[in-house]
mmCIF file of C-alpha atoms in Angstrom:
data_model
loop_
_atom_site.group_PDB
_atom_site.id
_atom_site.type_symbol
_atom_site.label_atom_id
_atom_site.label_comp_id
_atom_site.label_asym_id
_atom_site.label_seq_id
_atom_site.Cartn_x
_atom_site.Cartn_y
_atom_site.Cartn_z
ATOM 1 C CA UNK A 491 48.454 68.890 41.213
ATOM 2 C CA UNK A 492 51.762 67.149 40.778
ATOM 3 C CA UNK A 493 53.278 67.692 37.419
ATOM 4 C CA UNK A 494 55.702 65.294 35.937
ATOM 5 C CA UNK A 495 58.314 66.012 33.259
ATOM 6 C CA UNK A 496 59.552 63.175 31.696
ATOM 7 C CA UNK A 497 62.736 62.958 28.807
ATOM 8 C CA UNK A 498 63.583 60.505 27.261
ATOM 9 C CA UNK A 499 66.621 60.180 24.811
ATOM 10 C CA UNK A 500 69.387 57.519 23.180
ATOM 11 C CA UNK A 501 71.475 56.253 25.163
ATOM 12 C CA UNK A 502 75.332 57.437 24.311
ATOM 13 C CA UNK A 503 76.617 55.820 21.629
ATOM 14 C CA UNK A 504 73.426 54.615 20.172
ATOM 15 C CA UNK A 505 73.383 55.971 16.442
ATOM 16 C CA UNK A 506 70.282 58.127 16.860
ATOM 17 C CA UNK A 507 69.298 59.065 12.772
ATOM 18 C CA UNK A 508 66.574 61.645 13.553
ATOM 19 C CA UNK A 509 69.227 63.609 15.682
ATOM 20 C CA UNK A 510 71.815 62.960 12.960
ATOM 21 C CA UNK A 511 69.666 64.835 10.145
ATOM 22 C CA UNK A 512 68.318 67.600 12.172
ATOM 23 C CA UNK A 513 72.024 68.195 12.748
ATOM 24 C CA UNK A 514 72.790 68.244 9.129
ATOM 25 C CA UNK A 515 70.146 70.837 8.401
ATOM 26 C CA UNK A 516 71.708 72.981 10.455
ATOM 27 C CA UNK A 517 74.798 72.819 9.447
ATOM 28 C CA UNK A 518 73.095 73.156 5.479
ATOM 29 C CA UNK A 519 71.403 76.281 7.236
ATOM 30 C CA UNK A 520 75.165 77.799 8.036
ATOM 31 C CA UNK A 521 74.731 77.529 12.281
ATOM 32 C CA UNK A 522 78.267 75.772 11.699
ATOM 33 C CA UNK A 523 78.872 76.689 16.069
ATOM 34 C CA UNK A 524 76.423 73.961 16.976
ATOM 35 C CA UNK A 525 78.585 70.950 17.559
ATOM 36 C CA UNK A 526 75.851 68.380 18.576
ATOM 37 C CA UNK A 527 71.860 67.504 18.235
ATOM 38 C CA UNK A 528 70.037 65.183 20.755
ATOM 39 C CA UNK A 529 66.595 64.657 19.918
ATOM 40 C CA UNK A 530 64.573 62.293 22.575
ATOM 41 C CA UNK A 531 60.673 62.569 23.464
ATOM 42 C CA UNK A 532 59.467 64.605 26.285
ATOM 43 C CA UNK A 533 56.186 63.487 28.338
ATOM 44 C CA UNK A 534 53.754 64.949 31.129
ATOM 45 C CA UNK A 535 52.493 63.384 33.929
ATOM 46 C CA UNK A 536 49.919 64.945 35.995
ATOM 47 C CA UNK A 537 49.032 63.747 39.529
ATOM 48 C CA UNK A 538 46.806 64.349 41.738
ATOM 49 C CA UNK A 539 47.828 67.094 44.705
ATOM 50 C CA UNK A 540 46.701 65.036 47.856
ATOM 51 C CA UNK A 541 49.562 61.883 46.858
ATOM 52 C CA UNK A 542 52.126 61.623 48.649
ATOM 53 C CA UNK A 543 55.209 63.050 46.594
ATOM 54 C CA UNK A 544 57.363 59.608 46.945
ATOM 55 C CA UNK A 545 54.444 57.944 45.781
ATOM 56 C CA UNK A 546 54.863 60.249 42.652
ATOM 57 C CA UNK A 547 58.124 59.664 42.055
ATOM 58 C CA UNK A 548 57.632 55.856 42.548
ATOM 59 C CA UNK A 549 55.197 55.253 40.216
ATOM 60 C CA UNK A 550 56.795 57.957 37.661
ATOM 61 C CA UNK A 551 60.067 55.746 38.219
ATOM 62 C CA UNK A 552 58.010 52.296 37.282
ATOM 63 C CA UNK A 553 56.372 53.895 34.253
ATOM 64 C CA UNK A 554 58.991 55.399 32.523
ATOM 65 C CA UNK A 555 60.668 51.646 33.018
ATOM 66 C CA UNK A 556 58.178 49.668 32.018
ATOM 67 C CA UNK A 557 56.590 51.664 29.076
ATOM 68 C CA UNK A 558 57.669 55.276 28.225
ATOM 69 C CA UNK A 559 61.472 54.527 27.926
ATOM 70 C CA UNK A 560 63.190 50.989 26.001
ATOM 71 C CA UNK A 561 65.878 50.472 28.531
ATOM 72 C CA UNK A 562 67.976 48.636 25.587
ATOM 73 C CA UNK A 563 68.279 51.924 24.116
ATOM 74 C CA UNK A 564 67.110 54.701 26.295
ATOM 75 C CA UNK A 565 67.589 56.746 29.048
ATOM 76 C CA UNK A 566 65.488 58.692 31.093
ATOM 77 C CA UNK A 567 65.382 61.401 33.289
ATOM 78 C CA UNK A 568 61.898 63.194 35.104
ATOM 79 C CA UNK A 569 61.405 66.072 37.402
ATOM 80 C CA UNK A 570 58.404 66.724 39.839
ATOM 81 C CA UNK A 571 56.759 70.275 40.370
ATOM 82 C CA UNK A 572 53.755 70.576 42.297
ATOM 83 C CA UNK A 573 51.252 73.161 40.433
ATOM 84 C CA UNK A 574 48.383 75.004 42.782
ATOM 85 C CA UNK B 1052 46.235 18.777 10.696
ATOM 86 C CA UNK B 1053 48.379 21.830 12.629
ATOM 87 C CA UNK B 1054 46.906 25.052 14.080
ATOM 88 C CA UNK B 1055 48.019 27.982 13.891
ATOM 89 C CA UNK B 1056 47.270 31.132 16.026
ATOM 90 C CA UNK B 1057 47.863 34.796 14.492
ATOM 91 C CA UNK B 1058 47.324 37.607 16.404
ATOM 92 C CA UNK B 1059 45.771 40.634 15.649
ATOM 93 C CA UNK B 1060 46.531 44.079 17.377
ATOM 94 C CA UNK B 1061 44.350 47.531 15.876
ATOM 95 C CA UNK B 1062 47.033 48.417 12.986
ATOM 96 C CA UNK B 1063 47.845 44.958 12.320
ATOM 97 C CA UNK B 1064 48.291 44.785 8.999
ATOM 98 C CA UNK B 1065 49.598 41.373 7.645
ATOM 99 C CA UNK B 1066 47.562 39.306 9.368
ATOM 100 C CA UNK B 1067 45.716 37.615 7.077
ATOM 101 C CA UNK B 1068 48.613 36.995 4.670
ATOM 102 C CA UNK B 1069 49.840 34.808 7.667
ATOM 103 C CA UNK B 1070 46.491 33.420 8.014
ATOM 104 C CA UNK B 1071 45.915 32.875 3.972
ATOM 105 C CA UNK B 1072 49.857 31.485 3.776
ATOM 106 C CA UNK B 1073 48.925 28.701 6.695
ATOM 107 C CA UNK B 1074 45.165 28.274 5.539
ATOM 108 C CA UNK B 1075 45.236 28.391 1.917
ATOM 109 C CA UNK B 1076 49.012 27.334 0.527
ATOM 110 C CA UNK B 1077 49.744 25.020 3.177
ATOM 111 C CA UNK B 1078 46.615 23.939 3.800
ATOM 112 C CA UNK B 1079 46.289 23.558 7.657
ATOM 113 C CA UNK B 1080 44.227 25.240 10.003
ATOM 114 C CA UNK B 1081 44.879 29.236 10.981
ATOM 115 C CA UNK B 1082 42.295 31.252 13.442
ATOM 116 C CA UNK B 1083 43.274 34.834 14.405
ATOM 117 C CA UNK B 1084 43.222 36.096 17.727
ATOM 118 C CA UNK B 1085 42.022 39.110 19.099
ATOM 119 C CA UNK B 1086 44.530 40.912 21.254
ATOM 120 C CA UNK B 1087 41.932 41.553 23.635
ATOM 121 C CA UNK B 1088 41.409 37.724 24.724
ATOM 122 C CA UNK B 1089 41.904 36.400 27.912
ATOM 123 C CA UNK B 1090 42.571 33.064 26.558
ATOM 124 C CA UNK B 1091 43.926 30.751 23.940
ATOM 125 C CA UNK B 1092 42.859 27.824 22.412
ATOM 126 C CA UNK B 1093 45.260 24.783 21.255
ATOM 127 C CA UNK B 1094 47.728 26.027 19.003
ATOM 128 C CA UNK B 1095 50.928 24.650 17.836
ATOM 129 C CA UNK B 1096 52.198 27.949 16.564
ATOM 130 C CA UNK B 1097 51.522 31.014 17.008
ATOM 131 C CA UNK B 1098 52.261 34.407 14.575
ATOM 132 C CA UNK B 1099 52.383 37.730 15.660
ATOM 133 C CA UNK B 1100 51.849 39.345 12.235
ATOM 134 C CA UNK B 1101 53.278 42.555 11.016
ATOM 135 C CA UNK B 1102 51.906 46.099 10.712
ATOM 136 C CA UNK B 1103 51.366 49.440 13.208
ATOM 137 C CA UNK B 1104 50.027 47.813 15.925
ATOM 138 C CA UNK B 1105 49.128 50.721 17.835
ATOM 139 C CA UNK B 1106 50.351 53.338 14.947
ATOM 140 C CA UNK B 1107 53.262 52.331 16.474
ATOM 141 C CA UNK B 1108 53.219 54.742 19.017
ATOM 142 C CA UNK B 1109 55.625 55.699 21.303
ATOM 143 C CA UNK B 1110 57.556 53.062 19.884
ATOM 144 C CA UNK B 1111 57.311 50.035 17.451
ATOM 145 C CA UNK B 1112 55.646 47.385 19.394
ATOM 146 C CA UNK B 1113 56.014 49.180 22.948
ATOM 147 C CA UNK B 1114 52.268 49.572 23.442
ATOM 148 C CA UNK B 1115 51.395 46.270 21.786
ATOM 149 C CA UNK B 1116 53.203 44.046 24.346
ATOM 150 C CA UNK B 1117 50.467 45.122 27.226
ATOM 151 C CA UNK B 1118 47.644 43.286 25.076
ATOM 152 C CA UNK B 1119 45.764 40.793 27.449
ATOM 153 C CA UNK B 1120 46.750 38.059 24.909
ATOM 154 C CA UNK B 1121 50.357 38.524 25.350
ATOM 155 C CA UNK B 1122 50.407 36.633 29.177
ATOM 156 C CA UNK B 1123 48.977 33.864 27.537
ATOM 157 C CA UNK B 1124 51.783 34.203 24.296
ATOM 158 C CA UNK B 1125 54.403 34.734 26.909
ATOM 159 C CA UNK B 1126 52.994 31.442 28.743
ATOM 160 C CA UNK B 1127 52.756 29.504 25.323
ATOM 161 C CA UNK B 1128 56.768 30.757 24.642
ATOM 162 C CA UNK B 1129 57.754 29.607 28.048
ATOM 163 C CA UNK B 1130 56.311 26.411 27.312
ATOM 164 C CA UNK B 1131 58.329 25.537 24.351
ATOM 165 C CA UNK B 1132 55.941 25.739 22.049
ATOM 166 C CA UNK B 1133 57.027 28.424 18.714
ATOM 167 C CA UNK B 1134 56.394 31.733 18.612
ATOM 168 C CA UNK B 1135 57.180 33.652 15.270
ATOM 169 C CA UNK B 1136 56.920 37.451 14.953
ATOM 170 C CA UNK B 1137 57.538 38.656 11.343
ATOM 171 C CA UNK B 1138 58.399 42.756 11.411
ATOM 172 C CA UNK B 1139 56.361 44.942 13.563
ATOM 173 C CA UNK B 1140 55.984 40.902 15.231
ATOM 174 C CA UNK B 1141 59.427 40.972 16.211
ATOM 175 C CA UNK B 1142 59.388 44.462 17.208
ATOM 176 C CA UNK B 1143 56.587 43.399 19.898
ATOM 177 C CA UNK B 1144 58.989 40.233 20.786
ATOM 178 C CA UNK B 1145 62.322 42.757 21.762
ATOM 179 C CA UNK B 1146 59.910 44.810 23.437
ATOM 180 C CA UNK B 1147 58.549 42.142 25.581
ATOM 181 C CA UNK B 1148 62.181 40.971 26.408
ATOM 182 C CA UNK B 1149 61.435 37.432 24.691
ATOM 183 C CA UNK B 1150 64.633 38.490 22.414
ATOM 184 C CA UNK B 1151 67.377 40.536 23.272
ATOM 185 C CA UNK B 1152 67.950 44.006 21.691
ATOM 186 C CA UNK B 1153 66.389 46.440 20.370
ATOM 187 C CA UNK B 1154 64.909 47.396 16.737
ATOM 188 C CA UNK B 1155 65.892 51.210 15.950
ATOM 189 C CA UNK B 1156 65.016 53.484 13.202
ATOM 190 C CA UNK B 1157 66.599 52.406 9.499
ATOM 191 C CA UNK B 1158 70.119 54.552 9.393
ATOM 192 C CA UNK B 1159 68.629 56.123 6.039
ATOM 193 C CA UNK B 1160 65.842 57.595 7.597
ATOM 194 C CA UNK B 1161 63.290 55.939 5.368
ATOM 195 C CA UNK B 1162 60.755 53.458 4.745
ATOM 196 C CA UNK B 1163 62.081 50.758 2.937
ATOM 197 C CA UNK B 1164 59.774 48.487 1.190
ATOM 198 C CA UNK B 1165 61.969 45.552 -1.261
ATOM 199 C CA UNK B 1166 63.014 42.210 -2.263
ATOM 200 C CA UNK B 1167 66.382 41.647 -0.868
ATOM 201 C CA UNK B 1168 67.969 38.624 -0.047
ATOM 202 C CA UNK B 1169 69.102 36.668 3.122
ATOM 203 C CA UNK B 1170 71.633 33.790 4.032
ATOM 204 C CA UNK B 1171 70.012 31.163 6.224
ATOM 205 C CA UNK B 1172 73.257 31.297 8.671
ATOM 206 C CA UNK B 1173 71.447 28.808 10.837
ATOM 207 C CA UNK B 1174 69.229 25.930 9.439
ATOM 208 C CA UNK B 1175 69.343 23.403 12.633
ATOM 209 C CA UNK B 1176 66.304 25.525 13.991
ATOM 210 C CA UNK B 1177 62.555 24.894 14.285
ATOM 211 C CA UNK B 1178 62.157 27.559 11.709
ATOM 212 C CA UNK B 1179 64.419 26.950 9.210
ATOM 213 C CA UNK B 1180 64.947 22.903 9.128
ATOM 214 C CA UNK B 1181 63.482 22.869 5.417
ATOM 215 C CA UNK B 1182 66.741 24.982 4.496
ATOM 216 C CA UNK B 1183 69.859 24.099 2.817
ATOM 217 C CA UNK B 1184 73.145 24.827 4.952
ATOM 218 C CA UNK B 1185 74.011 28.668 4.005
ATOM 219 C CA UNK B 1186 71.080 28.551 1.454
ATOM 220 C CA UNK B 1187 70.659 32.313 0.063
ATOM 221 C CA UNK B 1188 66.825 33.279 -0.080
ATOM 222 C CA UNK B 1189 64.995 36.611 -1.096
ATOM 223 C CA UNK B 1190 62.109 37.816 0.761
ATOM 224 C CA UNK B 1191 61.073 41.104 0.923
ATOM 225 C CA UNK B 1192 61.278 43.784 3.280
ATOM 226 C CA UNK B 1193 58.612 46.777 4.492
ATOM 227 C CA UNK B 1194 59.762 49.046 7.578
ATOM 228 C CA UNK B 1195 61.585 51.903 9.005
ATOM 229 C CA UNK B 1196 62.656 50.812 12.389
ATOM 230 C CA UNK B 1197 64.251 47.490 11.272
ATOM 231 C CA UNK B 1198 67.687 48.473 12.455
ATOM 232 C CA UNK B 1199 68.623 45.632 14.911
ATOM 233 C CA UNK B 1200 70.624 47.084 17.813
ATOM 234 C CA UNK B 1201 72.270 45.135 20.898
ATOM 235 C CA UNK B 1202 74.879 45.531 23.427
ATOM 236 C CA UNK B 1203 78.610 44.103 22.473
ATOM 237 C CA UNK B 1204 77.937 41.081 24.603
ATOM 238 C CA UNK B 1205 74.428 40.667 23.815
ATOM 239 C CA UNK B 1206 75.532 40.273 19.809
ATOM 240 C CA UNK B 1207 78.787 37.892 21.068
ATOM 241 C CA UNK B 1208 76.509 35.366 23.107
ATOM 242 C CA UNK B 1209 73.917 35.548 19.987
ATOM 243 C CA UNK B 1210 76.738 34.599 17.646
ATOM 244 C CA UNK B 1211 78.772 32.512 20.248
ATOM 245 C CA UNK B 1212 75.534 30.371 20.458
ATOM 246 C CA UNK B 1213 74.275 30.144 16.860
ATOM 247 C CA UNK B 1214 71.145 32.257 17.686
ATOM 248 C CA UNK B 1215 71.521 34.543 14.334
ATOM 249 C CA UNK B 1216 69.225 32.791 11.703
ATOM 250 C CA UNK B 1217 69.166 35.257 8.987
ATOM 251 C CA UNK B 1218 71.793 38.022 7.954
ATOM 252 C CA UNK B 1219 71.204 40.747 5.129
ATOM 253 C CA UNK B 1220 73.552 39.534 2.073
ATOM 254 C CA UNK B 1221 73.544 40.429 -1.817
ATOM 255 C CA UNK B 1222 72.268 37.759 -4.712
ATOM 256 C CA UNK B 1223 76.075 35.859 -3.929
ATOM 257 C CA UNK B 1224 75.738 35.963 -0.470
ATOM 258 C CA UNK B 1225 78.151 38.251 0.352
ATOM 259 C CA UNK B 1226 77.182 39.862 4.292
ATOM 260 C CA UNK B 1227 78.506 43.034 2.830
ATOM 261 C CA UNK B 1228 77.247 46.902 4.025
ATOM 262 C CA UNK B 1229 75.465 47.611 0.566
ATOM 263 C CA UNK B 1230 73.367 44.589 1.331
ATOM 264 C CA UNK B 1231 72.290 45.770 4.625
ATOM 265 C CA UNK B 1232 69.101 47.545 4.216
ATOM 266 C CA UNK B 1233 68.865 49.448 6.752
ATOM 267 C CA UNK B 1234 71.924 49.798 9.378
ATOM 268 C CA UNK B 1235 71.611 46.118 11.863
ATOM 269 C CA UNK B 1236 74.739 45.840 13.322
ATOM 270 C CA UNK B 1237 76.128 42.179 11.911
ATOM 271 C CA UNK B 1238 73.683 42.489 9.127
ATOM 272 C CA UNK B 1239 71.274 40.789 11.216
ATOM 273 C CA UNK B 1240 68.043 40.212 9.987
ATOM 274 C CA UNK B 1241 66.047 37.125 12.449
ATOM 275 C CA UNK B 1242 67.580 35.654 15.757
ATOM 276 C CA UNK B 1243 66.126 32.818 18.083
ATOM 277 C CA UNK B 1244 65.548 33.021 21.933
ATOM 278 C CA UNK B 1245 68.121 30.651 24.192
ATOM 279 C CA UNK B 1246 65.911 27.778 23.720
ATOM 280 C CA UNK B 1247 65.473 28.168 20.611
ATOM 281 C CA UNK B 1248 61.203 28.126 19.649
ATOM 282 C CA UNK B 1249 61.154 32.046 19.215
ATOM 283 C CA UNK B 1250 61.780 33.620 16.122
ATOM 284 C CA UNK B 1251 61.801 37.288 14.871
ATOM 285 C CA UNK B 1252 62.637 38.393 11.880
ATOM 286 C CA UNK B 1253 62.057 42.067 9.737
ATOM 287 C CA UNK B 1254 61.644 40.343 6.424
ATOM 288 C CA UNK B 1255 57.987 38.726 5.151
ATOM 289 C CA UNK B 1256 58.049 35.075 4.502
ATOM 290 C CA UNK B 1257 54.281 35.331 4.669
ATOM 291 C CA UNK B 1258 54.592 37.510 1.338
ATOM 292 C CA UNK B 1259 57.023 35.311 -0.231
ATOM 293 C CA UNK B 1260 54.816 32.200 -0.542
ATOM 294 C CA UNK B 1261 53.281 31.648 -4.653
ATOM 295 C CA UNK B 1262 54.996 31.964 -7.474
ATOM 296 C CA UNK B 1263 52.820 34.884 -8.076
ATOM 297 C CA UNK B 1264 54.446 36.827 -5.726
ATOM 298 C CA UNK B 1265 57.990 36.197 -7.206
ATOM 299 C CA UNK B 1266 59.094 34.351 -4.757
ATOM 300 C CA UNK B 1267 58.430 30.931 -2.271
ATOM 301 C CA UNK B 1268 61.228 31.030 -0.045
ATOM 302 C CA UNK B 1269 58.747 31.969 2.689
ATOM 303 C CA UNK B 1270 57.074 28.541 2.393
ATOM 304 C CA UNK B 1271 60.315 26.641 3.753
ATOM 305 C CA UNK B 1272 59.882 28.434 7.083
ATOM 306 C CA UNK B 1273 56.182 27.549 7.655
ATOM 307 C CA UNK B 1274 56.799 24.610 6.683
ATOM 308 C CA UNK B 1275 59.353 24.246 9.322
ATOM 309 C CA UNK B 1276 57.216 25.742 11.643
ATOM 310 C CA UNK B 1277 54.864 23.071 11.445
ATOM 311 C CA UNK B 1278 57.256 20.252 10.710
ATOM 312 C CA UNK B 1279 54.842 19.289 7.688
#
């Protein structure tokens, strides 16, 4: 079985207010060294193991465009591991 | 006798206050529509109401804009005829790239649910002919992601070509940051597609319609709507 790992996260620059707060309560919580929160959504995509692997990606690629992700705001990233 | 069209996704939840505001108060005809339909009747407007279509999973509106119904909406838009999405309605309208940008989460982190007040900063639209020039209105508000986000350029063509309809502003109209409920760069509140017979807006004309309710400013935009 393929597995697909999928972030997604703000684009830089894009005020992100969850991120924002969690970094506050730290900072209320004294961890004063941590200099920066992202906070995005993480997805898993599970494939069957007789697909080609490009044909993984490719679809992977179109889905994270067209639904998982708002390209307006968002950027995403994804990593295949095949699982036996 | 004008019909109107409102859609309903599961989680729609203002639906029939757009159908009651066309129906009862301005006494035309309204039908809803079920997301799941293949096909639309005549219409000469159609709403896509607010709510949680979808529980607003993954994102406001992201799920919403794969309804069957919305080839035919997207068809209808292309056509010229109006499309107005009110809230979680315009949500579904960035997300199916009928308007530019994106709505965000509120920069306070909360669900804001008021009365706050607008400045009509176009009124040569389909939506808003019934307005004065600059007219200051209060509607109310109910959402969390109503933050309206765009690229630079995206916000300069909107503004270079009149597209911004409604802007946050206090009782005075003042476009000031304390009147901005909830981060949208330029105070923006509503903006119109290129062509000008799409509308989305965050604030709820369809609950501003009888005295009852505090407020009728909403009826000027139906109105408009349905040049009645």
């Amino acid at each position: 079985m393929y597995k697909v790992e999928v972030i997604v996260n703000y684009k830089p620059g894009i005020l992100n207010p969850e991120a924002k707060t969690i970094n506050n309560a730290l900072h209320s919580l004294g961890y004063d060294s941590i200099e920066g929160v992202k906070a995005g959504k993480f997805f898993e995509l599970d494939f069957p193991e007789d697909m080609e692997e490009s044909e993984v990606e490719k679809i992977a690629d179109e889905v994270c465009d067209k639904l998982l992700s708002n390209p307006v705001i968002e950027d995403y990233t994804f990593k295949i591991a095949k699982e036996s | 006798m004008k019909k109107v069209g409102v859609l309903v996704f599961p989680g729609s939840n203002c639906d029939y206050d757009a159908y009651y505001a066309v129906k009862k108060v301005l006494k035309q005809e309204a039908e809803f529509i079920w997301h799941k339909d293949t096909k639309l009747r005549y219409y000469d407007a159609i709403i896509i109401p607010g709510g949680f279509s979808y529980g607003d999973y993954l994102r406001a509106g992201a799920i919403a804009q794969f309804s069957p119904i919305m080839e035919r909406v997207i068809e209808f838009a292309e056509n010229g005829k109006p499309v107005i999405g009110i809230c979680n309605g315009f949500q579904i309208l960035l997300e199916m790239d009928l308007l530019p940008g994106a709505l965000i989460t509120n920069d306070h982190l909360k669900f804001r649910c008021d009365d706050i007040y607008l400045k009509v900063t176009n009124n040569n639209t389909n939506f808003t002919s019934k307005f004065n020039k600059k007219q200051i209105i209060k509607l109310p508000i109910a959402h969390q992601s109503g933050n309206y986000y765009a690229e630079d350029k995206v916000i300069q063509k909107l503004e270079d070509e009149n597209r911004i309809v409604f802007k946050y502003c206090d009782a005075e109209g003042q476009i000031t940051e304390e009147a901005n409920p909830n981060g949208s760069l330029k105070n923006i509140a509503g903006i119109i597609n290129e062509e000008g017979n799409v509308l989305g807006m965050m604030p709820h004309p369809e609950r501003a319609m009888e005295p009852i309710l505090e407020s009728t400013d909403g009826v000027a935009i139906f109105e408009s709507l349905l040049e009645i």
